[in-house]
mmCIF file of C-alpha atoms in Angstrom:
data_model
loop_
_atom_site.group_PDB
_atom_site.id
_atom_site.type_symbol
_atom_site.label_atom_id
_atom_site.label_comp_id
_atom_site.label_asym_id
_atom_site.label_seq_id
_atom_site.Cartn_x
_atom_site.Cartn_y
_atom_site.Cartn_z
ATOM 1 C CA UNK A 173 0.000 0.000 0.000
ATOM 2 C CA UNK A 174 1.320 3.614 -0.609
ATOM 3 C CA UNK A 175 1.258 6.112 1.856
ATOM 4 C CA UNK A 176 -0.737 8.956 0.162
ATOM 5 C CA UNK A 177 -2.054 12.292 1.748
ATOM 6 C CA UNK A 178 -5.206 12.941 2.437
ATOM 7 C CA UNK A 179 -6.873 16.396 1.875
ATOM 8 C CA UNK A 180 -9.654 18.418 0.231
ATOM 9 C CA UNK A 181 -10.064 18.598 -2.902
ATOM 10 C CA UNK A 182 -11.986 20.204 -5.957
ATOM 11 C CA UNK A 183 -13.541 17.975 -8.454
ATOM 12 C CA UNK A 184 -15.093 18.740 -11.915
ATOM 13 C CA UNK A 185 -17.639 16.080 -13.030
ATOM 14 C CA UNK A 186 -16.767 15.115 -16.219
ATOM 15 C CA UNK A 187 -19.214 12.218 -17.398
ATOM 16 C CA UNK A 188 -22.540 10.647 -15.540
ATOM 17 C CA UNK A 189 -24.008 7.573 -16.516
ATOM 18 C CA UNK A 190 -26.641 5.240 -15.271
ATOM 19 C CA UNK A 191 -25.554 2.458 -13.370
ATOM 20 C CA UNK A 192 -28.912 0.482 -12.318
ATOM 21 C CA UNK A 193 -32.845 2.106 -12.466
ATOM 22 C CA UNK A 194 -31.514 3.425 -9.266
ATOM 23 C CA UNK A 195 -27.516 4.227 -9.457
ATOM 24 C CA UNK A 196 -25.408 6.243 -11.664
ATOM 25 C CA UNK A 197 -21.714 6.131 -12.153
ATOM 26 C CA UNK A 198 -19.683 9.553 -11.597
ATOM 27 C CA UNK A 199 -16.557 10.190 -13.508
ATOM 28 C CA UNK A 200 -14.650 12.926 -11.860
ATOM 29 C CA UNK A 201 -11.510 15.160 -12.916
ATOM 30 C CA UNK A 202 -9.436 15.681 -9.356
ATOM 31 C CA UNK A 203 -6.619 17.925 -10.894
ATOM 32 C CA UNK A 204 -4.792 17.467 -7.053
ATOM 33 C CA UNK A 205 -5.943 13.775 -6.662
ATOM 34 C CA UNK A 206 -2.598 11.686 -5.277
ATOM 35 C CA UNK A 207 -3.896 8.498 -6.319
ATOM 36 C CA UNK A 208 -5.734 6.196 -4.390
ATOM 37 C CA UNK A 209 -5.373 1.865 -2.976
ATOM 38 C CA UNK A 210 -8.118 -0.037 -4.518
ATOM 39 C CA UNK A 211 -10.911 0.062 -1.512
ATOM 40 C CA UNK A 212 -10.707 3.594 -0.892
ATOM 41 C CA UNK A 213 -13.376 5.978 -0.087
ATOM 42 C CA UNK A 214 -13.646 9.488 -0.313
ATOM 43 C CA UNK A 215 -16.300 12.143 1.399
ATOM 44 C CA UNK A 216 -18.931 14.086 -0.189
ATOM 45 C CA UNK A 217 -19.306 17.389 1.202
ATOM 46 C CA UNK A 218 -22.311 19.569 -0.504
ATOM 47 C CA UNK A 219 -22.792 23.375 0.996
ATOM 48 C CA UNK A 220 -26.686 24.530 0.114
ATOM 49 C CA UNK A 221 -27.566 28.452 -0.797
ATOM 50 C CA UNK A 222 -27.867 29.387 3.190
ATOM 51 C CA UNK A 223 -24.500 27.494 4.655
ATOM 52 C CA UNK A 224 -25.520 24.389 5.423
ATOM 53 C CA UNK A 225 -23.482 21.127 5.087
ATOM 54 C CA UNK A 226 -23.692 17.360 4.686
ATOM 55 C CA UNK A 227 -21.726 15.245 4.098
ATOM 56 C CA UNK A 228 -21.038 10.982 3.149
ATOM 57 C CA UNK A 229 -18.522 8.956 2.034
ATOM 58 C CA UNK A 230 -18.631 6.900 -1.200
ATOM 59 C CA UNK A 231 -16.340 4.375 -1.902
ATOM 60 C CA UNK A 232 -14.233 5.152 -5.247
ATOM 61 C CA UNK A 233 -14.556 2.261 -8.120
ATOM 62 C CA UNK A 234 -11.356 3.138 -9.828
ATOM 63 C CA UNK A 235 -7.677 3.098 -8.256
ATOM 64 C CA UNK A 236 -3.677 3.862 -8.730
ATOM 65 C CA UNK A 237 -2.271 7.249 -10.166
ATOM 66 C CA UNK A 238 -3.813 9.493 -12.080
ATOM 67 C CA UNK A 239 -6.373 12.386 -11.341
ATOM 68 C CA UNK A 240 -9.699 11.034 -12.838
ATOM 69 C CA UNK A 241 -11.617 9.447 -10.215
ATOM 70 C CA UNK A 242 -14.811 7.112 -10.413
ATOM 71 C CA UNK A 243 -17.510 6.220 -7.944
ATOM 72 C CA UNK A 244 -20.984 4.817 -8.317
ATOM 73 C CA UNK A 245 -23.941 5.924 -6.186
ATOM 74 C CA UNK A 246 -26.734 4.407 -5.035
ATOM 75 C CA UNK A 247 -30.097 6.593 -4.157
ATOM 76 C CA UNK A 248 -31.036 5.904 -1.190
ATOM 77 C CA UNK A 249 -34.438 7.080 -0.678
ATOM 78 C CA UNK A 250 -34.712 10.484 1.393
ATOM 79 C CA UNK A 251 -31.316 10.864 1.969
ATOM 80 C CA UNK A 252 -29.363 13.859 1.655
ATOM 81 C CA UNK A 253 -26.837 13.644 -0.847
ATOM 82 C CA UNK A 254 -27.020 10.704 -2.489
ATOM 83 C CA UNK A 255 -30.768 11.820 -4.322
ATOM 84 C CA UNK A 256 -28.830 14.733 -5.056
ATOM 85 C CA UNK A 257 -25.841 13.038 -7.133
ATOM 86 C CA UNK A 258 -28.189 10.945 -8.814
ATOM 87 C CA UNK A 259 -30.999 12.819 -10.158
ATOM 88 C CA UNK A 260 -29.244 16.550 -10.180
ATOM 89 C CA UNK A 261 -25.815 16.223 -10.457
ATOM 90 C CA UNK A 262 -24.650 17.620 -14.309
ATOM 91 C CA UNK A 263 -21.393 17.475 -16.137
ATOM 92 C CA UNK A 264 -18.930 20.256 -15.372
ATOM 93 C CA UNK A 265 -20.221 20.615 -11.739
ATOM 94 C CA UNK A 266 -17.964 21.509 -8.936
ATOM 95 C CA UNK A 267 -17.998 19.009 -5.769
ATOM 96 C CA UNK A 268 -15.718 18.981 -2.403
ATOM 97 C CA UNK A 269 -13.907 15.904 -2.182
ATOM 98 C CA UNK A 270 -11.813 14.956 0.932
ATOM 99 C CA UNK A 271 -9.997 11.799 0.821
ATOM 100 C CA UNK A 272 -8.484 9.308 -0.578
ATOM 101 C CA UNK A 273 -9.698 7.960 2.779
ATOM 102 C CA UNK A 274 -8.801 4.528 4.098
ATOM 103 C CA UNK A 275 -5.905 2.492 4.850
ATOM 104 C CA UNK A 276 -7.111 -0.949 5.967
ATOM 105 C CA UNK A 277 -9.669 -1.732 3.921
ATOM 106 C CA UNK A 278 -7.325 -2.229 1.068
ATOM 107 C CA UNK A 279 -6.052 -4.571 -1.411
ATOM 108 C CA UNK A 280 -2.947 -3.935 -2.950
ATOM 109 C CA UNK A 281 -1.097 -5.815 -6.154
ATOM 110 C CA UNK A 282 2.657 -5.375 -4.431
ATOM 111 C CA UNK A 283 0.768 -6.963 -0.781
ATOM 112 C CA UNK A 284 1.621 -10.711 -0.183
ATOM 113 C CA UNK A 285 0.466 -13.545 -2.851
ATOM 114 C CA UNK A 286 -3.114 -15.117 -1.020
ATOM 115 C CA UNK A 287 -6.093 -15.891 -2.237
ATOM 116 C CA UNK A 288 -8.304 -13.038 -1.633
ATOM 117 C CA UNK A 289 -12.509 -13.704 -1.300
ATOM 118 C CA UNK A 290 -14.646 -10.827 -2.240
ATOM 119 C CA UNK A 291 -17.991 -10.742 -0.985
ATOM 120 C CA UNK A 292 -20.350 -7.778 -1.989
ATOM 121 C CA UNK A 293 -24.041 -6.763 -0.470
ATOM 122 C CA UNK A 294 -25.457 -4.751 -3.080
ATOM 123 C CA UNK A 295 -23.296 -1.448 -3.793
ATOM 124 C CA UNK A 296 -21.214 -2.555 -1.690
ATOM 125 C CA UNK A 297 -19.477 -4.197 -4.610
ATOM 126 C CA UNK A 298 -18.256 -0.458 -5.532
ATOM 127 C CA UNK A 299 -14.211 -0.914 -3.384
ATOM 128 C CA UNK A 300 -14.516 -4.840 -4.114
ATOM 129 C CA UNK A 301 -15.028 -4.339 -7.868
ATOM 130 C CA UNK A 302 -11.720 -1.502 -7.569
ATOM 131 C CA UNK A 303 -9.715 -4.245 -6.189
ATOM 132 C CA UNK A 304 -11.170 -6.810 -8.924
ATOM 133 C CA UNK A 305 -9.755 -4.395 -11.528
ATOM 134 C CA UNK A 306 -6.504 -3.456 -10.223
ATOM 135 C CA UNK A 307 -6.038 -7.411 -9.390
ATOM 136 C CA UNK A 308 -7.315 -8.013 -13.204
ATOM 137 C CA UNK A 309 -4.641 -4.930 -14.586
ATOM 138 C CA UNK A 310 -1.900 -6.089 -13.083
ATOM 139 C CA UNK A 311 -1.968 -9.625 -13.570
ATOM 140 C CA UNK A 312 -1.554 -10.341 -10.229
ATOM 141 C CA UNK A 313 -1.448 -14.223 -9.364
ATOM 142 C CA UNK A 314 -3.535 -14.383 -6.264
ATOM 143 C CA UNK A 315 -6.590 -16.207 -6.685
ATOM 144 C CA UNK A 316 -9.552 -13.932 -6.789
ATOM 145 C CA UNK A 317 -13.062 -14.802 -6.556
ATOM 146 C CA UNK A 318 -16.241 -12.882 -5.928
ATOM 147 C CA UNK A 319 -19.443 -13.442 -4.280
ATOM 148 C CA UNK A 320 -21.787 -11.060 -5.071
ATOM 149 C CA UNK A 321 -25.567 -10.518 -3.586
ATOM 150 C CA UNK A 322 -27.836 -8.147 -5.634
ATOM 151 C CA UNK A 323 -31.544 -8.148 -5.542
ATOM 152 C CA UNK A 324 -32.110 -8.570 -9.161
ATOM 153 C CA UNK A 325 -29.956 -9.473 -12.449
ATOM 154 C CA UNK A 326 -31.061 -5.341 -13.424
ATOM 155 C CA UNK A 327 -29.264 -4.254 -10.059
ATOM 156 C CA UNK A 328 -26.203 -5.364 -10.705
ATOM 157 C CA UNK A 329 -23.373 -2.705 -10.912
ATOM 158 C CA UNK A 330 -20.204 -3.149 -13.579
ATOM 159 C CA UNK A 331 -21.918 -6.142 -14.562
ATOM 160 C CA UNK A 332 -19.826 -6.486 -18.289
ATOM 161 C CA UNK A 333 -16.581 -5.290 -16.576
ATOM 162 C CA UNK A 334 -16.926 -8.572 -14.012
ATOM 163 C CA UNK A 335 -17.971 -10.750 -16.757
ATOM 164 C CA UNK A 336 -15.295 -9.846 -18.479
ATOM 165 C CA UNK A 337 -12.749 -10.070 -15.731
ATOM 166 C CA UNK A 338 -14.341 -13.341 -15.495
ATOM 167 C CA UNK A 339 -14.376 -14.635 -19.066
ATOM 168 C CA UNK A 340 -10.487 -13.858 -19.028
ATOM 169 C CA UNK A 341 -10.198 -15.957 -15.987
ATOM 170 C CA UNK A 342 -8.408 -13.182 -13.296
ATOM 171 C CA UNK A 343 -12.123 -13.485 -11.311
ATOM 172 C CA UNK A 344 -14.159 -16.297 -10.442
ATOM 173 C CA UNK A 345 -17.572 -14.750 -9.937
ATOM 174 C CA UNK A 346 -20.472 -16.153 -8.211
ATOM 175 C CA UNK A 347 -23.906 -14.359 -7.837
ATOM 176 C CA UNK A 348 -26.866 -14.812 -4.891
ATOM 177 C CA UNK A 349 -30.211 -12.739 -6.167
ATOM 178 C CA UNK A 350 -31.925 -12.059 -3.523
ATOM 179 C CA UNK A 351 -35.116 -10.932 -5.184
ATOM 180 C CA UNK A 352 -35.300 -12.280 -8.940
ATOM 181 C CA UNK A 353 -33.232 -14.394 -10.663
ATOM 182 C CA UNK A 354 -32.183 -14.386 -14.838
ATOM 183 C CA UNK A 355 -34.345 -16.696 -16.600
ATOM 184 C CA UNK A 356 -33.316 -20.410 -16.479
ATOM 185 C CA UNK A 357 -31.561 -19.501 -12.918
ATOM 186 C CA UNK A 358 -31.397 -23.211 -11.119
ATOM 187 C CA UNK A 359 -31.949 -21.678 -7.479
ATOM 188 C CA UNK A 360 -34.955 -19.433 -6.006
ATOM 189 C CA UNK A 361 -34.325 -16.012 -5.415
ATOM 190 C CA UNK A 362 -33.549 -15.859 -1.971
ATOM 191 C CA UNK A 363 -31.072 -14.660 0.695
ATOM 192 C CA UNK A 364 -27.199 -15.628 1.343
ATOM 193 C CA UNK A 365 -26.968 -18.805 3.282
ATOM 194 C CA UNK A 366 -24.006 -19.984 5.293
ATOM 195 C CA UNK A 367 -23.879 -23.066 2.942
ATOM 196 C CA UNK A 368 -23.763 -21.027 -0.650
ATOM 197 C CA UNK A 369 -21.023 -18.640 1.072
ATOM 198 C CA UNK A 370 -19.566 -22.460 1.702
ATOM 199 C CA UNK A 371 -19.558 -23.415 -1.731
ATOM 200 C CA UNK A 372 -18.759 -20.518 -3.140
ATOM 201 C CA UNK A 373 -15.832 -19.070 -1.177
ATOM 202 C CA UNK A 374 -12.286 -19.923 -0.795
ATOM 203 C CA UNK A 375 -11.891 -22.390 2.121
ATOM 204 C CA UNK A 376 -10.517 -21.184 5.510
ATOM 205 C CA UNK A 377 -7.833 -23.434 4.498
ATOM 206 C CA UNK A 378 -6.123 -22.080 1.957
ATOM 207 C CA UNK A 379 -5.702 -18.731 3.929
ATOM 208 C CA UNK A 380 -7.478 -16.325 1.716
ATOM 209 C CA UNK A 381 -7.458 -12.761 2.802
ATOM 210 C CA UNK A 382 -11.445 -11.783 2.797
ATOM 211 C CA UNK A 383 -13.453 -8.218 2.163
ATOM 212 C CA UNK A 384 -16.863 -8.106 2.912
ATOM 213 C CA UNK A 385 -18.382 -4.982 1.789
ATOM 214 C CA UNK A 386 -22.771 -3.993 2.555
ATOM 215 C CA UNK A 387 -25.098 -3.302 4.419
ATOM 216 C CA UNK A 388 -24.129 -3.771 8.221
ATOM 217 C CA UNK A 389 -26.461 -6.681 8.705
ATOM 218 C CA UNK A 390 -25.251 -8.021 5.674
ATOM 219 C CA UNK A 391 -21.857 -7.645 6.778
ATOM 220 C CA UNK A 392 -22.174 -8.983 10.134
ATOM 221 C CA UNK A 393 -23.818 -12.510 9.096
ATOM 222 C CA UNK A 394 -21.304 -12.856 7.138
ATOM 223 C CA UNK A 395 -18.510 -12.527 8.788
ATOM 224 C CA UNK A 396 -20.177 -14.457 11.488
ATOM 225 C CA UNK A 397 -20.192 -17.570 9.245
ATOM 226 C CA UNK A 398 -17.024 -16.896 8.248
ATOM 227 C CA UNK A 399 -15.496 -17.038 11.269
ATOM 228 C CA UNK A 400 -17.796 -20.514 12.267
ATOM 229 C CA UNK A 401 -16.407 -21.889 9.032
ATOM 230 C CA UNK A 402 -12.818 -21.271 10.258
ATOM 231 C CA UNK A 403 -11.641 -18.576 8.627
ATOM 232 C CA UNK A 404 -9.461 -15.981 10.933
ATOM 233 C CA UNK A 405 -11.097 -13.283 12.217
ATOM 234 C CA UNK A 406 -8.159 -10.647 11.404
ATOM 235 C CA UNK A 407 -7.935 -12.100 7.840
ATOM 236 C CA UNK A 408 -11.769 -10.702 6.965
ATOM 237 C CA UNK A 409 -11.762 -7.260 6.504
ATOM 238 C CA UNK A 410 -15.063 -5.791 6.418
ATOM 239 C CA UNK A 411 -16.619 -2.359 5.616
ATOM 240 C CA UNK A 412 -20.630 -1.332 6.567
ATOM 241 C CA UNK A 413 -22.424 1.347 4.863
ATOM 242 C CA UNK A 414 -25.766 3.225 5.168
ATOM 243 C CA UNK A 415 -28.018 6.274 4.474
ATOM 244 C CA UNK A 416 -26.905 8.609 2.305
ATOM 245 C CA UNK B 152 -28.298 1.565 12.665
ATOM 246 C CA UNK B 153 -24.359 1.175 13.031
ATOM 247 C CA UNK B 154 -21.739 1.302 10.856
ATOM 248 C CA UNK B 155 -18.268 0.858 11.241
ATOM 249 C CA UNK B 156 -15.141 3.100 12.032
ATOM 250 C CA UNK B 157 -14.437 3.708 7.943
ATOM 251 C CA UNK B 158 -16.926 5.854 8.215
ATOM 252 C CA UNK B 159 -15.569 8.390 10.166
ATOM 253 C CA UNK B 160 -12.140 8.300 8.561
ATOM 254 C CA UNK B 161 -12.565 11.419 7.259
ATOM 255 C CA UNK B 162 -13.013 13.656 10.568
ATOM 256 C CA UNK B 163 -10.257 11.363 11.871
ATOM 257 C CA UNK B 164 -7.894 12.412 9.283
ATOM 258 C CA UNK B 165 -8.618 16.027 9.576
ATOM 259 C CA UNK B 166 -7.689 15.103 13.212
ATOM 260 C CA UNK B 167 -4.560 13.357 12.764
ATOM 261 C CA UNK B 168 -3.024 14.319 9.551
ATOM 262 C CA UNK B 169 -3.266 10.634 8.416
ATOM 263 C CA UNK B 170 -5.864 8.197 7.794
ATOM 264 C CA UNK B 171 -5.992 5.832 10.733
ATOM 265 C CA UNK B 172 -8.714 3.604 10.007
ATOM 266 C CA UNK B 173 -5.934 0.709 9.937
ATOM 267 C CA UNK B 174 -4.754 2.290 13.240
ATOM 268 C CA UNK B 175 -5.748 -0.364 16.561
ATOM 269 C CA UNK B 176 -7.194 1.424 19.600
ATOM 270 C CA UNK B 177 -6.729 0.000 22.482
ATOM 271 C CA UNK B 178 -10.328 0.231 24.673
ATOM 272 C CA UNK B 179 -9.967 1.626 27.738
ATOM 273 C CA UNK B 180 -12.475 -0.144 29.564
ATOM 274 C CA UNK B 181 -12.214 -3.608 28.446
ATOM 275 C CA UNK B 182 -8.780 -3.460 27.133
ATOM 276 C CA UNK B 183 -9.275 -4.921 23.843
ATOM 277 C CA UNK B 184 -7.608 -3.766 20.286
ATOM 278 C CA UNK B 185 -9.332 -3.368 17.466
ATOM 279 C CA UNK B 186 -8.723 -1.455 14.135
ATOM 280 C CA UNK B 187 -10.355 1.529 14.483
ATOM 281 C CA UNK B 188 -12.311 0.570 11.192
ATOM 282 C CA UNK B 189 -13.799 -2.117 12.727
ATOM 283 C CA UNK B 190 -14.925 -0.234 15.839
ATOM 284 C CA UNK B 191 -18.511 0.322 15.631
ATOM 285 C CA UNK B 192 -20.004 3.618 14.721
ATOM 286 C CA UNK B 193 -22.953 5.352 15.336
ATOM 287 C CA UNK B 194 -23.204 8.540 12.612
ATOM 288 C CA UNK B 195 -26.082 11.310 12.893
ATOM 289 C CA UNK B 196 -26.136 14.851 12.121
ATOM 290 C CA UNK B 197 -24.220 16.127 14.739
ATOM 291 C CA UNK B 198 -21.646 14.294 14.471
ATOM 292 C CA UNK B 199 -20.659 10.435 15.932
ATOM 293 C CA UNK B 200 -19.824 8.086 18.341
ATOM 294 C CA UNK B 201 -17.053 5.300 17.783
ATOM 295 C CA UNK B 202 -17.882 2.231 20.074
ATOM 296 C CA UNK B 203 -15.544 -0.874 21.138
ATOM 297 C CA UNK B 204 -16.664 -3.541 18.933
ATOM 298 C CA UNK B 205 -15.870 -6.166 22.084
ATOM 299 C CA UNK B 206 -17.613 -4.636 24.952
ATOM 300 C CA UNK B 207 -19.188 -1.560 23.944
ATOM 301 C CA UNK B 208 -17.575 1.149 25.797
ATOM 302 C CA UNK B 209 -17.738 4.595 24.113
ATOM 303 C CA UNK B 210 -14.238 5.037 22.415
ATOM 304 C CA UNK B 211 -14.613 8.583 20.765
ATOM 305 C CA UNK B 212 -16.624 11.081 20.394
ATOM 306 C CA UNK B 213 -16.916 13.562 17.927
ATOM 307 C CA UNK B 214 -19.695 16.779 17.962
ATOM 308 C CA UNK B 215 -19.866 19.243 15.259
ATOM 309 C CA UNK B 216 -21.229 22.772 15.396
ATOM 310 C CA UNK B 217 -21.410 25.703 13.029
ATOM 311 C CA UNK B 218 -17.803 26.028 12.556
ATOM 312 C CA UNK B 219 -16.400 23.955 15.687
ATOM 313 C CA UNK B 220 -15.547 20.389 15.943
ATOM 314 C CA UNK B 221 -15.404 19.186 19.398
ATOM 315 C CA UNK B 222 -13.401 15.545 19.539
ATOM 316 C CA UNK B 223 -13.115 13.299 22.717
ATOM 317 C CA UNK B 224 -10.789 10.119 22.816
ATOM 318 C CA UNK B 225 -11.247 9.533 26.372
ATOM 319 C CA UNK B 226 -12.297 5.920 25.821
ATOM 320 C CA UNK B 227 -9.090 5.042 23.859
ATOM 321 C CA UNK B 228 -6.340 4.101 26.123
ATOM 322 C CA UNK B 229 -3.610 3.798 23.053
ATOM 323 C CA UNK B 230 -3.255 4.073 19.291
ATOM 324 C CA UNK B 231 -0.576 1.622 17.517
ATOM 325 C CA UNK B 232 0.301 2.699 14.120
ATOM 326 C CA UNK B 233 3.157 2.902 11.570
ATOM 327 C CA UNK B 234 5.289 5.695 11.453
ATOM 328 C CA UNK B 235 4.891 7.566 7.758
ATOM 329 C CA UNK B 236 7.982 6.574 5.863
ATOM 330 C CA UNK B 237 9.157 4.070 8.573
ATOM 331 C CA UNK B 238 10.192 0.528 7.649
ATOM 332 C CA UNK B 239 9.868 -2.736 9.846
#
């Protein structure tokens, strides 16, 4: 991992595009950006007309040097800046971005050759799919594999970037829907189980480092299995998010 | 709802100079370390409170007003981290 600084900075948004029905991916120009370790985050900070401030942190799809930045954001209903990236958020707009932020929730190409076991609630596949790419760019010759749980095949975010990671063999990916399935599917939509994360996953025995990335009860019935299925507890990394 | 201590990494780096989310605190109550990204956190307007994942003791707290940031550590007895630059 490389030490980088973390400050404030100015960002120009330079494209928008939809991600899912309900997410859109950001593409910003940070002129002072120092680069950033796949699994970073950065905060939000928007100022309205009469002062007031709010801020969130998003974590940042893209990684290594360079000044443009990417994130995708997920609306979450009422909040109060993620409607507002979104639906009203234009090209060429202005935004206060402090970060990169982040220094254990991190996968580096240059840290030690394991296996590493990604495991994604929802947009919480955002730092997991950075670390996919870098992993995929640099030919690195850990063993990467993905679990991924989205509600519906529609929801899924980089879906043709992880196929294609996958189709060239650098990811093994592995999908739970939660709420429909694609056609043909041979399992029920349904919720993660401690046996598919079995199945799926890298044994505890082969010592794979582990990032779980959703929604905190996601994360923490996870990680609970994990640890019942043997895996170290310091080896699984995890990151929670909410409102926004 | 919780979250976890990445979320605050960003008051904690205006704080320290550093991000220290890969930092371990040591609780003061029940002794424990933890990575202060794995502490548990409890955001809301105003600001947040970092908890001890193992026993719950309040770690930090943090309280922001109109241009003043008020931050209490009183529940972390230590911080272990690299030095920038420094080699093991």
């Amino acid at each position: 991992m490389t030490r980088r600084p973390t400050g404030w900075h100015a960002a120009k948004v330079t494209a928008l595009h939809p991600e899912t029905a309900s997410a859109r991916r950001i593409e910003l120009e940070v002129p002072t950006w120092p680069g950033n370790d796949p699994g970073a985050h950065l905060d939000i900070r928007l100022t309205a007309p009469d002062g007031y401030q709010a801020s969130r942190s998003y974590s940042i799809a893209s990684s290594g040097e360079g000044t443009r930045v990417v994130l995708a954001v997920d609306e979450v209903p009422n909040g109060e800046v993620s409607p507002f990236l979104v639906e009203d958020l234009l090209v060429d707009d202005m935004l206060e971005v402090h970060g990169p932020l982040g220094s254990y929730f991190i996968w580096s190409p240059d840290s030690e050759e394991r296996p590493v076991q990604l495991i994604a609630g929802g947009s919480g596949v955002v730092p997991l799919f950075a670390m996919a790419e870098a992993h995929a760019l640099a030919g690195d010759a850990s063993g990467f594999r993905m679990l991924y749980s989205v509600r519906t095949p529609a929801d899924r975010f980089f879906a043709s970037d992880l196929e294609g990671f996958a189709a060239h063999g650098s990811l093994q990916l592995d999908y739970v829907y939660t709420r429909q399935t694609p056609a043909g599917w041979a399992v029920p939509p349904g919720r993660i189980t401690r046996e598919v994360l079995e199945a799926a996953a890298w044994p505890a025995e082969v010592r794979p480092i582990v990032y779980v990335c959703g929604p905190t009860p996601f994360v923490e019935t996870v990680a609970g299995w994990l640890t019942e299925l043997g895996h170290d507890p310091r080896a699984v990394l995890t990151e929670r998010f909410g409102g926004g | 709802m919780h979250l976890d201590g990445n979320a605050v990494a960003g008051a904690l780096a205006d704080a320290f100079g550093r991000d220290v989310t890969s930092a371990e605190a040591s609780c003061g109550s029940c002794g424990a370390r933890q990575a202060v990204a794995s502490a548990s956190a409890y955001v809301s307007a105003m600001g947040w409170v970092l908890r001890c994942v193992h026993c719950d003791a309040v770690l930090a707290v943090l309280i922001e007003t109109e241009g003043h940031v008020r931050m209490s550590m009183a529940g972390v007895s230590s911080l272990d981290m690299p030095v920038a630059g420094g080699g093991a």
